[in-house]
Structure formats: C-alpha cells, structure tokens
mmCIF file with all atom_site columns, C-alpha atoms in Angstrom:
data_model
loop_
_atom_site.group_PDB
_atom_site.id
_atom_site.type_symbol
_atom_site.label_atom_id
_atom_site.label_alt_id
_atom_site.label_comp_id
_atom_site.label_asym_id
_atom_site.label_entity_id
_atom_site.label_seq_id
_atom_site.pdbx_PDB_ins_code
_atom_site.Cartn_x
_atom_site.Cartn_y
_atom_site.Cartn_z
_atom_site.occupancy
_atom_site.B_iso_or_equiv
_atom_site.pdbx_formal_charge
_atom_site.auth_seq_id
_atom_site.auth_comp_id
_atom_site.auth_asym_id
_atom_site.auth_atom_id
_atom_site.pdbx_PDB_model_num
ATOM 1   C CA . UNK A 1 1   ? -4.040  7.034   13.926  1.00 0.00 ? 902  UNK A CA 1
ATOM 2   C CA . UNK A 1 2   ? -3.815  7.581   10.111  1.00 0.00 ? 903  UNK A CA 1
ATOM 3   C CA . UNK A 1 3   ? -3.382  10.071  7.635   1.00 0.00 ? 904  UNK A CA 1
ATOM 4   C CA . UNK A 1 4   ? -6.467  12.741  7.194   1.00 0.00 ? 905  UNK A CA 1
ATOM 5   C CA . UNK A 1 5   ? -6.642  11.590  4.036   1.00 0.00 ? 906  UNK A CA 1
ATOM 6   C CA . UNK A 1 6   ? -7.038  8.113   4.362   1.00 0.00 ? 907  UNK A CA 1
ATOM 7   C CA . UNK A 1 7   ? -9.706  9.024   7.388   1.00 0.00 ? 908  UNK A CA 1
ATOM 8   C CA . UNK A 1 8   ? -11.313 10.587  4.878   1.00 0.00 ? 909  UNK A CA 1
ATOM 9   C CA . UNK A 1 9   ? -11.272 7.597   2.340   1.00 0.00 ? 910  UNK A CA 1
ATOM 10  C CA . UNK A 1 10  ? -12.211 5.056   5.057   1.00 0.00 ? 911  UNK A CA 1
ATOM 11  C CA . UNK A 1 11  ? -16.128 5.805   3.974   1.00 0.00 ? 912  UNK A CA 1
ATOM 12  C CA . UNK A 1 12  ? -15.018 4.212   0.755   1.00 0.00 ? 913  UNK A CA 1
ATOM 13  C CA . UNK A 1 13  ? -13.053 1.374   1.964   1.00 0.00 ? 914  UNK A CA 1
ATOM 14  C CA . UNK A 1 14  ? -14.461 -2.397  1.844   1.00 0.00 ? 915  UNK A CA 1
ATOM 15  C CA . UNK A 1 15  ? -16.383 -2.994  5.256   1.00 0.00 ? 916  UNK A CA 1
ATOM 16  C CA . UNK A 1 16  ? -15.469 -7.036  6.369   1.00 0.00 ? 917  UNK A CA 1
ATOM 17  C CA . UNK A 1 17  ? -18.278 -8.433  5.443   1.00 0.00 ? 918  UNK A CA 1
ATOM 18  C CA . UNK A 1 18  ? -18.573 -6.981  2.118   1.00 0.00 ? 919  UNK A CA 1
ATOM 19  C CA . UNK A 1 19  ? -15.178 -8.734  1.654   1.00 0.00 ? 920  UNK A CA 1
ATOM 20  C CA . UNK A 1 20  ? -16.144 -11.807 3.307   1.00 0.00 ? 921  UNK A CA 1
ATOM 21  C CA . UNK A 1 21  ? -19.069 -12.231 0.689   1.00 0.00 ? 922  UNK A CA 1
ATOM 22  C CA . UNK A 1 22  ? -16.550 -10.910 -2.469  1.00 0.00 ? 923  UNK A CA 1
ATOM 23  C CA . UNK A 1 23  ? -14.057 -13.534 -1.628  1.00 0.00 ? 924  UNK A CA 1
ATOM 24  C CA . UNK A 1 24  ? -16.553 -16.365 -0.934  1.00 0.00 ? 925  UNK A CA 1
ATOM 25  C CA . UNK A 1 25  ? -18.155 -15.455 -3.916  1.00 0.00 ? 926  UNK A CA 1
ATOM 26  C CA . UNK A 1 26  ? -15.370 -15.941 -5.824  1.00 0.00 ? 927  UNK A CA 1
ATOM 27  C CA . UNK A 1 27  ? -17.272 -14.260 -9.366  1.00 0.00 ? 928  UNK A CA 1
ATOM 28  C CA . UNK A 1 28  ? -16.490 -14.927 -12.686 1.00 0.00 ? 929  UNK A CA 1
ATOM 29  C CA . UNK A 1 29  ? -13.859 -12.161 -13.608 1.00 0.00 ? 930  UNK A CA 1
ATOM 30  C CA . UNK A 1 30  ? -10.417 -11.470 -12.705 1.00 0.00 ? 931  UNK A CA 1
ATOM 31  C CA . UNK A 1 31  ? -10.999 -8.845  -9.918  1.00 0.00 ? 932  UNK A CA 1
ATOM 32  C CA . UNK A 1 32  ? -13.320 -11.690 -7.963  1.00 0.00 ? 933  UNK A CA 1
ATOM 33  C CA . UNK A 1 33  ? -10.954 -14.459 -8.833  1.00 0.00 ? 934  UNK A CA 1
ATOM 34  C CA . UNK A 1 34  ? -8.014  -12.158 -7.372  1.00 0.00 ? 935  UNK A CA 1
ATOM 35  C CA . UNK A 1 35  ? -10.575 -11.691 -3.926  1.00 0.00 ? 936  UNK A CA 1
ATOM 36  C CA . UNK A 1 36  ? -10.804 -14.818 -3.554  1.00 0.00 ? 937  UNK A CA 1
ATOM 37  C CA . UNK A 1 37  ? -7.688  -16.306 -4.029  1.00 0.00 ? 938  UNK A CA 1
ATOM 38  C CA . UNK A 1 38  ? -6.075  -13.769 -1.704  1.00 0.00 ? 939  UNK A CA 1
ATOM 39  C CA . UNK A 1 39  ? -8.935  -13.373 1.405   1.00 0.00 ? 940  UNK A CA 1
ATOM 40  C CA . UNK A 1 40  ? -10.629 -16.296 1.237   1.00 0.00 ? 941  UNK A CA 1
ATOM 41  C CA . UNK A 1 41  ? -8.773  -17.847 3.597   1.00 0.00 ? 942  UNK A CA 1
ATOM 42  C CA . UNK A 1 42  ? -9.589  -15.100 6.406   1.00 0.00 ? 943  UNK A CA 1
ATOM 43  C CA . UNK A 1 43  ? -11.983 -14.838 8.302   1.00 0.00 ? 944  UNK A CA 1
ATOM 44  C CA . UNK A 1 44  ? -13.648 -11.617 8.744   1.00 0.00 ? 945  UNK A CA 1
ATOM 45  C CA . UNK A 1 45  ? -16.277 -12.526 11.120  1.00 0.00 ? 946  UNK A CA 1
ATOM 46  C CA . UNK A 1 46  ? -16.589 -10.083 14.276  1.00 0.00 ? 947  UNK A CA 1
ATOM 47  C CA . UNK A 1 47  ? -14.042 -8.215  12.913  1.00 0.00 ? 948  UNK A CA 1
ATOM 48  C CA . UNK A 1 48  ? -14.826 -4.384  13.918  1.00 0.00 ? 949  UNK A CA 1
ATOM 49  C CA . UNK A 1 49  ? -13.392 -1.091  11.804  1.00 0.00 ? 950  UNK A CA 1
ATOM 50  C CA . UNK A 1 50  ? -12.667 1.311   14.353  1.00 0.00 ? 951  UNK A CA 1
ATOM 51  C CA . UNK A 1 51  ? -12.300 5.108   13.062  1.00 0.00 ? 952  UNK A CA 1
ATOM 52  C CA . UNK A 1 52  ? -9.162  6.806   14.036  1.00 0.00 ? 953  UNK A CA 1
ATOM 53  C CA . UNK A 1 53  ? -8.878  9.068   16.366  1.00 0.00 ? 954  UNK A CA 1
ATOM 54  C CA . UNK A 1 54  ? -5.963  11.194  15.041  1.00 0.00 ? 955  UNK A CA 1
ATOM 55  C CA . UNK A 1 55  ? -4.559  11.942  11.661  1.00 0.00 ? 956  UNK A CA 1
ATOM 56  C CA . UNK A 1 56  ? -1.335  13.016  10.409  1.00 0.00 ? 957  UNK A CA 1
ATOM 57  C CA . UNK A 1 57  ? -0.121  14.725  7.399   1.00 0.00 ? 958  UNK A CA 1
ATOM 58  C CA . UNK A 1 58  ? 3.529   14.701  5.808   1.00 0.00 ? 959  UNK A CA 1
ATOM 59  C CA . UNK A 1 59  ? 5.207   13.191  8.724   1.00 0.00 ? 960  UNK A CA 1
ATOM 60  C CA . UNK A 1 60  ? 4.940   12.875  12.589  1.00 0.00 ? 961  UNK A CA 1
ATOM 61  C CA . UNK A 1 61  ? 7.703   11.728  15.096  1.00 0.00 ? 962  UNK A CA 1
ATOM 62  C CA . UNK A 1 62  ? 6.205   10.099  18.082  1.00 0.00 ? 963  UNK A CA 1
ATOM 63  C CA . UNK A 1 63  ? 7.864   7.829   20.749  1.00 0.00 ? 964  UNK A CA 1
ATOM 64  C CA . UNK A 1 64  ? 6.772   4.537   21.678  1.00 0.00 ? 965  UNK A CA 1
ATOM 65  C CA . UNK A 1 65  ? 8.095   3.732   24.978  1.00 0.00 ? 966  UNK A CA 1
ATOM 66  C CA . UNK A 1 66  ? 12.137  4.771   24.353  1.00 0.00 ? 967  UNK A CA 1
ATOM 67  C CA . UNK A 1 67  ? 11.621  4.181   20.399  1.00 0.00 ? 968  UNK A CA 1
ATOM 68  C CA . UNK A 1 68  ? 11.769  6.860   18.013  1.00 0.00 ? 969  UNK A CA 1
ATOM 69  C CA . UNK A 1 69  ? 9.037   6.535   15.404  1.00 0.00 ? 970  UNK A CA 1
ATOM 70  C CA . UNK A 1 70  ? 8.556   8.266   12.233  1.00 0.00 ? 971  UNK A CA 1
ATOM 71  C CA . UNK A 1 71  ? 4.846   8.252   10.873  1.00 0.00 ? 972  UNK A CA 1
ATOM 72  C CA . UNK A 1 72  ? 4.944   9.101   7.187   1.00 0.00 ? 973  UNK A CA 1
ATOM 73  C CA . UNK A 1 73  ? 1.824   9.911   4.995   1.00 0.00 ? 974  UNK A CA 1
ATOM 74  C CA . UNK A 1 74  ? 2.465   8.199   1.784   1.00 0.00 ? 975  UNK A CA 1
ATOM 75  C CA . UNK A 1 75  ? -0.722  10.294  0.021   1.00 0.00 ? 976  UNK A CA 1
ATOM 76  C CA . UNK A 1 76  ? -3.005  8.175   -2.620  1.00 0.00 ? 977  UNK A CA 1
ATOM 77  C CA . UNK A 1 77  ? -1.101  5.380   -3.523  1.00 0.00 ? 978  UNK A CA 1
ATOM 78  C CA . UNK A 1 78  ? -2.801  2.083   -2.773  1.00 0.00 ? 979  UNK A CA 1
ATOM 79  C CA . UNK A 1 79  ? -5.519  3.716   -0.621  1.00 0.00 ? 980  UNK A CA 1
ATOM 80  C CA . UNK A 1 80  ? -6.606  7.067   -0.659  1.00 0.00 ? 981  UNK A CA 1
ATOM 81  C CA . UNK A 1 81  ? -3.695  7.638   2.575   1.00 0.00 ? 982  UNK A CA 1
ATOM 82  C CA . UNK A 1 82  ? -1.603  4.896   3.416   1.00 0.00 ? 983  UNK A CA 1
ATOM 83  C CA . UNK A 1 83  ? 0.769   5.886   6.529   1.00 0.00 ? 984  UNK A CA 1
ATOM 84  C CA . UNK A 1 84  ? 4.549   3.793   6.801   1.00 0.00 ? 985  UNK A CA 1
ATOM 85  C CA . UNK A 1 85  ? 6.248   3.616   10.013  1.00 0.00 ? 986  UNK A CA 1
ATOM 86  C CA . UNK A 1 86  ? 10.003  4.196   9.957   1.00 0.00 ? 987  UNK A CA 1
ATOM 87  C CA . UNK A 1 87  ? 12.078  2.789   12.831  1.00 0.00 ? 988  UNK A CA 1
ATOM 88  C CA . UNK A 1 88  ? 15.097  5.175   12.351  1.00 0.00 ? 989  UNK A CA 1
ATOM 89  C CA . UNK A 1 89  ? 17.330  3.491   14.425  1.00 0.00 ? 990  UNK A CA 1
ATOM 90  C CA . UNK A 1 90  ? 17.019  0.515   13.436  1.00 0.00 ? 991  UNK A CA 1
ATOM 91  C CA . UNK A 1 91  ? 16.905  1.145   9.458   1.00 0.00 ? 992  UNK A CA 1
ATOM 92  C CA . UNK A 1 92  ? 13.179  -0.304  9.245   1.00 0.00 ? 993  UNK A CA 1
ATOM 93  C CA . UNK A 1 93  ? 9.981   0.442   7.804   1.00 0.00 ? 994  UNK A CA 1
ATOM 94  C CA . UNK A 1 94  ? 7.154   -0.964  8.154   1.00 0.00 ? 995  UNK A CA 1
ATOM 95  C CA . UNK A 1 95  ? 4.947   -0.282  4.624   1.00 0.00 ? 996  UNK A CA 1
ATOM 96  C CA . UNK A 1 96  ? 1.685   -2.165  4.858   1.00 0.00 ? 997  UNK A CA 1
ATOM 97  C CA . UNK A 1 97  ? -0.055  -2.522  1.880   1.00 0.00 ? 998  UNK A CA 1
ATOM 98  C CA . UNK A 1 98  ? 1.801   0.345   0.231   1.00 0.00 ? 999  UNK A CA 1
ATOM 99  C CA . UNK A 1 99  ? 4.353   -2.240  -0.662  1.00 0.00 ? 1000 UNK A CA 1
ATOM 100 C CA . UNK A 1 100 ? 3.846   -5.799  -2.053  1.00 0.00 ? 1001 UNK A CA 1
ATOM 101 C CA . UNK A 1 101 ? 6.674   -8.719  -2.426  1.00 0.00 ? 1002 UNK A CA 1
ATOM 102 C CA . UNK A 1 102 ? 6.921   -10.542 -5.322  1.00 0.00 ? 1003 UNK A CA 1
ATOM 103 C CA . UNK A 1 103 ? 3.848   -8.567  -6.840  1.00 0.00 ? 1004 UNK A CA 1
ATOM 104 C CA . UNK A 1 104 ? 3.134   -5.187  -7.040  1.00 0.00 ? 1005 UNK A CA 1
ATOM 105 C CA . UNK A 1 105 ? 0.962   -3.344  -4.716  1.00 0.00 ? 1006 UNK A CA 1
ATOM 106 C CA . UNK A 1 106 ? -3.180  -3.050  -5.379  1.00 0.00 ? 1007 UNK A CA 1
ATOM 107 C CA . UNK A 1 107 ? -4.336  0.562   -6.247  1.00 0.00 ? 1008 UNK A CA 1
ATOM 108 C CA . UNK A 1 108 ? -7.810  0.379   -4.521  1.00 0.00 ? 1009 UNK A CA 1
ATOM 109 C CA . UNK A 1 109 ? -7.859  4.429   -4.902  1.00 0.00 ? 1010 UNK A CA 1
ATOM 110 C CA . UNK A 1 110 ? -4.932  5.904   -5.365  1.00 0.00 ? 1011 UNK A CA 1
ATOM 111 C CA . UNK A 1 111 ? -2.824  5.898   -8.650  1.00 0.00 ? 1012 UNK A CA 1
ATOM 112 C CA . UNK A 1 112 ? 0.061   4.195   -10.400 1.00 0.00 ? 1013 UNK A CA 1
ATOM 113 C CA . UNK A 1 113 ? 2.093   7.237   -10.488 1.00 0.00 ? 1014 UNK A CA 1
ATOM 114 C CA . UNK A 1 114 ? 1.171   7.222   -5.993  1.00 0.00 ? 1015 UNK A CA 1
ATOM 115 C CA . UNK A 1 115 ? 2.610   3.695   -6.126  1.00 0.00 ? 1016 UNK A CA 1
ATOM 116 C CA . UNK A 1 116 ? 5.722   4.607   -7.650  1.00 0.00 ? 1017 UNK A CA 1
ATOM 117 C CA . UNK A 1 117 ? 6.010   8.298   -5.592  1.00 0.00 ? 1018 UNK A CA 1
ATOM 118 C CA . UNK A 1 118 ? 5.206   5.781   -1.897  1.00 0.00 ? 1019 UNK A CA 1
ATOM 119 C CA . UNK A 1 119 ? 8.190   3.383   -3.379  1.00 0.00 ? 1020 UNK A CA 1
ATOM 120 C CA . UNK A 1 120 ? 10.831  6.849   -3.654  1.00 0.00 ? 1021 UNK A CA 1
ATOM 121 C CA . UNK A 1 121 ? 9.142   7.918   -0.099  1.00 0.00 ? 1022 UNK A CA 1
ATOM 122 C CA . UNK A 1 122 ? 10.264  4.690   1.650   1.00 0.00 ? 1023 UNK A CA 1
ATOM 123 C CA . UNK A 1 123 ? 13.826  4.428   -0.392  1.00 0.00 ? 1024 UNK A CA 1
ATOM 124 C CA . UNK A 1 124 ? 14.469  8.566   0.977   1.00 0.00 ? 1025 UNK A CA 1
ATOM 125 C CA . UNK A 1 125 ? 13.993  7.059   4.597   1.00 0.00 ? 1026 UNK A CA 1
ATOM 126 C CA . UNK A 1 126 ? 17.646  5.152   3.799   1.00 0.00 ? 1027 UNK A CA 1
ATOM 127 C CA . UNK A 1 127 ? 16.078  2.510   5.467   1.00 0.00 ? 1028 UNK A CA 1
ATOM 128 C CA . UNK A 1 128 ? 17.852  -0.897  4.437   1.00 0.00 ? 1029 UNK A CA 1
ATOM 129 C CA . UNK A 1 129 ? 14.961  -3.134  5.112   1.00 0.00 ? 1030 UNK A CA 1
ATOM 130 C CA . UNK A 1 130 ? 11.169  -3.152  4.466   1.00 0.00 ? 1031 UNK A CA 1
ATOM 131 C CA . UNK A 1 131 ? 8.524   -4.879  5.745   1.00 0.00 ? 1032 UNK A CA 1
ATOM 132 C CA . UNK A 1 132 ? 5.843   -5.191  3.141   1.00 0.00 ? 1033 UNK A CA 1
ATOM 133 C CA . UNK A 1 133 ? 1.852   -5.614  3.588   1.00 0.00 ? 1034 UNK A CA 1
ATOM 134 C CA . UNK A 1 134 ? 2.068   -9.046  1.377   1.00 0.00 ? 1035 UNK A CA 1
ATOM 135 C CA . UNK A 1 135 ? 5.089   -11.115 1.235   1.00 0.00 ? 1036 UNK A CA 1
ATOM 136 C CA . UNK A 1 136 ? 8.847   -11.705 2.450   1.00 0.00 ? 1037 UNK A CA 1
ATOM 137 C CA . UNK A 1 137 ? 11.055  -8.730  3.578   1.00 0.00 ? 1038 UNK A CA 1
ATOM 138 C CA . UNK A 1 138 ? 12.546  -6.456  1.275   1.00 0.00 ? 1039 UNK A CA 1
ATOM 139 C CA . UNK A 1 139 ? 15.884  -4.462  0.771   1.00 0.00 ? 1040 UNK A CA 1
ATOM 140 C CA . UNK A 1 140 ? 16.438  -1.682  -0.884  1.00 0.00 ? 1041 UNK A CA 1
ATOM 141 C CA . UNK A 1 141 ? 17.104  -3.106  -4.197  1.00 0.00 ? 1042 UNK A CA 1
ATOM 142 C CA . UNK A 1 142 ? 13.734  -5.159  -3.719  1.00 0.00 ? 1043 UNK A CA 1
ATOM 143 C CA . UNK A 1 143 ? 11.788  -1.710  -3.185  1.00 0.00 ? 1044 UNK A CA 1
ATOM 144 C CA . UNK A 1 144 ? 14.010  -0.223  -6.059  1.00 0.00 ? 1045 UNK A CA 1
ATOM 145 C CA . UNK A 1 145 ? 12.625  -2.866  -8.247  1.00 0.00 ? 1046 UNK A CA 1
ATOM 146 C CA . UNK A 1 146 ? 9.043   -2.550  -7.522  1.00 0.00 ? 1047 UNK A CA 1
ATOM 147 C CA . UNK A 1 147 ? 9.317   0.960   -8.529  1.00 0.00 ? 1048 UNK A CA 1
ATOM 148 C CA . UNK A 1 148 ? 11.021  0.527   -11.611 1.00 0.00 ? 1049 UNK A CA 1
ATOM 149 C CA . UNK A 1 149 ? 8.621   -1.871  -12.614 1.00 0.00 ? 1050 UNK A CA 1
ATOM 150 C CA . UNK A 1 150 ? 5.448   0.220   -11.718 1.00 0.00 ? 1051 UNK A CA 1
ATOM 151 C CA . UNK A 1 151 ? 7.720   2.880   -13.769 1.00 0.00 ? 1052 UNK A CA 1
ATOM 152 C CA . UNK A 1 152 ? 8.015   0.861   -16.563 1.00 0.00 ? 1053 UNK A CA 1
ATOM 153 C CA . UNK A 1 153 ? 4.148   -0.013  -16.506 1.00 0.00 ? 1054 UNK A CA 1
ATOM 154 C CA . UNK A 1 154 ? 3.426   3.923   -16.176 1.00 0.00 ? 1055 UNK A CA 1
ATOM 155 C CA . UNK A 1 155 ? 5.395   4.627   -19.340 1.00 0.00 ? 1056 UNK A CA 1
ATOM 156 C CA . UNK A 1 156 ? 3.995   1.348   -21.358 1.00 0.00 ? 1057 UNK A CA 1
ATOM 157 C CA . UNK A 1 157 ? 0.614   2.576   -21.034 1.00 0.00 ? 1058 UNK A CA 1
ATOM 158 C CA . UNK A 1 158 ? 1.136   6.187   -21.338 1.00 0.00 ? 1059 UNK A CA 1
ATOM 159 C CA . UNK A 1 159 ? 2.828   5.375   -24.909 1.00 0.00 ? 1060 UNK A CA 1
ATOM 160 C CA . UNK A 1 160 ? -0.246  2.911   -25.793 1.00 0.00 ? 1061 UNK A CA 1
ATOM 161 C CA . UNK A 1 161 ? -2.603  6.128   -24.410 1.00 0.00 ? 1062 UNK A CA 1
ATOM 162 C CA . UNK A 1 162 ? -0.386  8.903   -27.019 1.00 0.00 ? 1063 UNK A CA 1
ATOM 163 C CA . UNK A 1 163 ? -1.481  6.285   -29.912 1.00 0.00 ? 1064 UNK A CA 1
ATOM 164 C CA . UNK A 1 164 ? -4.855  5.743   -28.684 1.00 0.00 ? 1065 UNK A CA 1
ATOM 165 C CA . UNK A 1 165 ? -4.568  1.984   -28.465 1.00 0.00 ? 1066 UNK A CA 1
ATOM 166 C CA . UNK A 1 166 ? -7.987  0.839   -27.169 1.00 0.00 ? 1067 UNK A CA 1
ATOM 167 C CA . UNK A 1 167 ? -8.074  -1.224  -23.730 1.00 0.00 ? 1068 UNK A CA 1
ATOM 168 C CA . UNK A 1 168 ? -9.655  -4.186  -25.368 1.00 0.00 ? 1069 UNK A CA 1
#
C-alpha cells in the first residue's frame, strides 16, 4: 500500500542492485561518496521490490487489529509519494524517509519546498513523537527544526536565484 503517486514514481525509483553497484562503486563525486557511505553497508542481494497493491491519496484510516491507523500521503517530497503512518492514540508517527535526524531528508524527486510542506503535515498530526527513516527519534521541536532549516535553505537560494548568482 502507498500513495498513487508514489506507485506511479516506483518506475523511477533505484532497483537493489543498481544501488548495490552505486554504493560499491563508491565514484568520485559527492552524490557516489554520499551512496556509499550510507548503503554500503547493506546488503541488497535477493532483495525483491514488490508493487503495491493499493494506493491512497490525502489520507486513509484503516485498523490494524484494534489500532487506529492514519495513512497520510505526504505528495513529492523526498520521493515522488512518500506515505507517514500516524498512530493517533498513541501520539506517533512513523515518517520513513520523509524525515531525517540529525540531517535533512534526500529529495530523490520531490522538492525542497515538499520537504518543508511533509515537515508541517506531520507537526498538524499533534503527534509528540516521530520516528524518522534515518536516525534517533524526534519531538516536535526536532521536526520543527528540520523545517525551519529546509526553510531557511529555500529562502537562501531563492535570494541567490533573484540575483542570478551562478551554481558554481
């Protein structure tokens, strides 16, 4: 179960062995020396992507045995549809990659401004903890920060973009 459109974006995503060989390989700029520092350490063999079978959009209640569970479609963020799950009653969300701890999330194919928009979506839930896709648990402040910062980013290069500062 995902969001429709990150079934739709799963064509695009990185199959395991195409990360397997990236992070192996280590290359000589910054995005390969990020691969490998982060999944080399997996292993990806045997692993198999299976497609889902149902997609959501906006938000979905479903219950899990006697829990209450609140699917939310955090649009192009990270990924081109990541989904959180909210544990109402227990004031917990799960993010996934969506939301990084002490670093701020990748945008595979999504956008800054997603990132920051996915950061309000979990803080609305009034959940007071988060469980991120990378790192230690976060509060609210934690998430409050990460979206500030991706703010702050947003507005840095949107100023150097008005004066036409060149990226290198």
């Amino acid at each position: 179960m995902t969001s429709a459109s990150g079934a739709a974006g799963l064509c695009h995503e990185t199959r395991p062995e195409q990360l397997t060989m990236l992070a192996r390989s280590g290359g000589p700029d910054a995005a390969g020396a990020y691969v490998a520092r982060h999944f080399a350490h997996f292993d990806f063999a045997g692993v198999t992507v299976t497609a889902p079978t149902r997609t959501i959009q906006g938000r979905e209640e479903v219950k899990v045995g006697t829990v209450l569970v609140e699917l939310i479609d955090l649009e192009a963020g990270h990924s081109a549809g990541d989904v959180a799950v909210h544990l109402p009653e227990e004031g917990v969300v799960f993010a996934g990659d969506a939301l990084f701890s002490g670093a701020h999330m990748v945008v595979w194919s999504g956008s800054l401004s997603g990132c920051i928009r996915a950061c309000q979506t979990l803080l609305d839930t009034g959940a007071e903890l988060f469980v991120p896709g990378h790192g230690t648990l976060l509060d609210r402040s934690g998430v409050a920060d990460i979206r500030d910062g991706l703010a702050r980013v947003a507005e840095e290069a949107a100023q150097y973009a008005r004066r036409s500062v060149p990226l290198a």
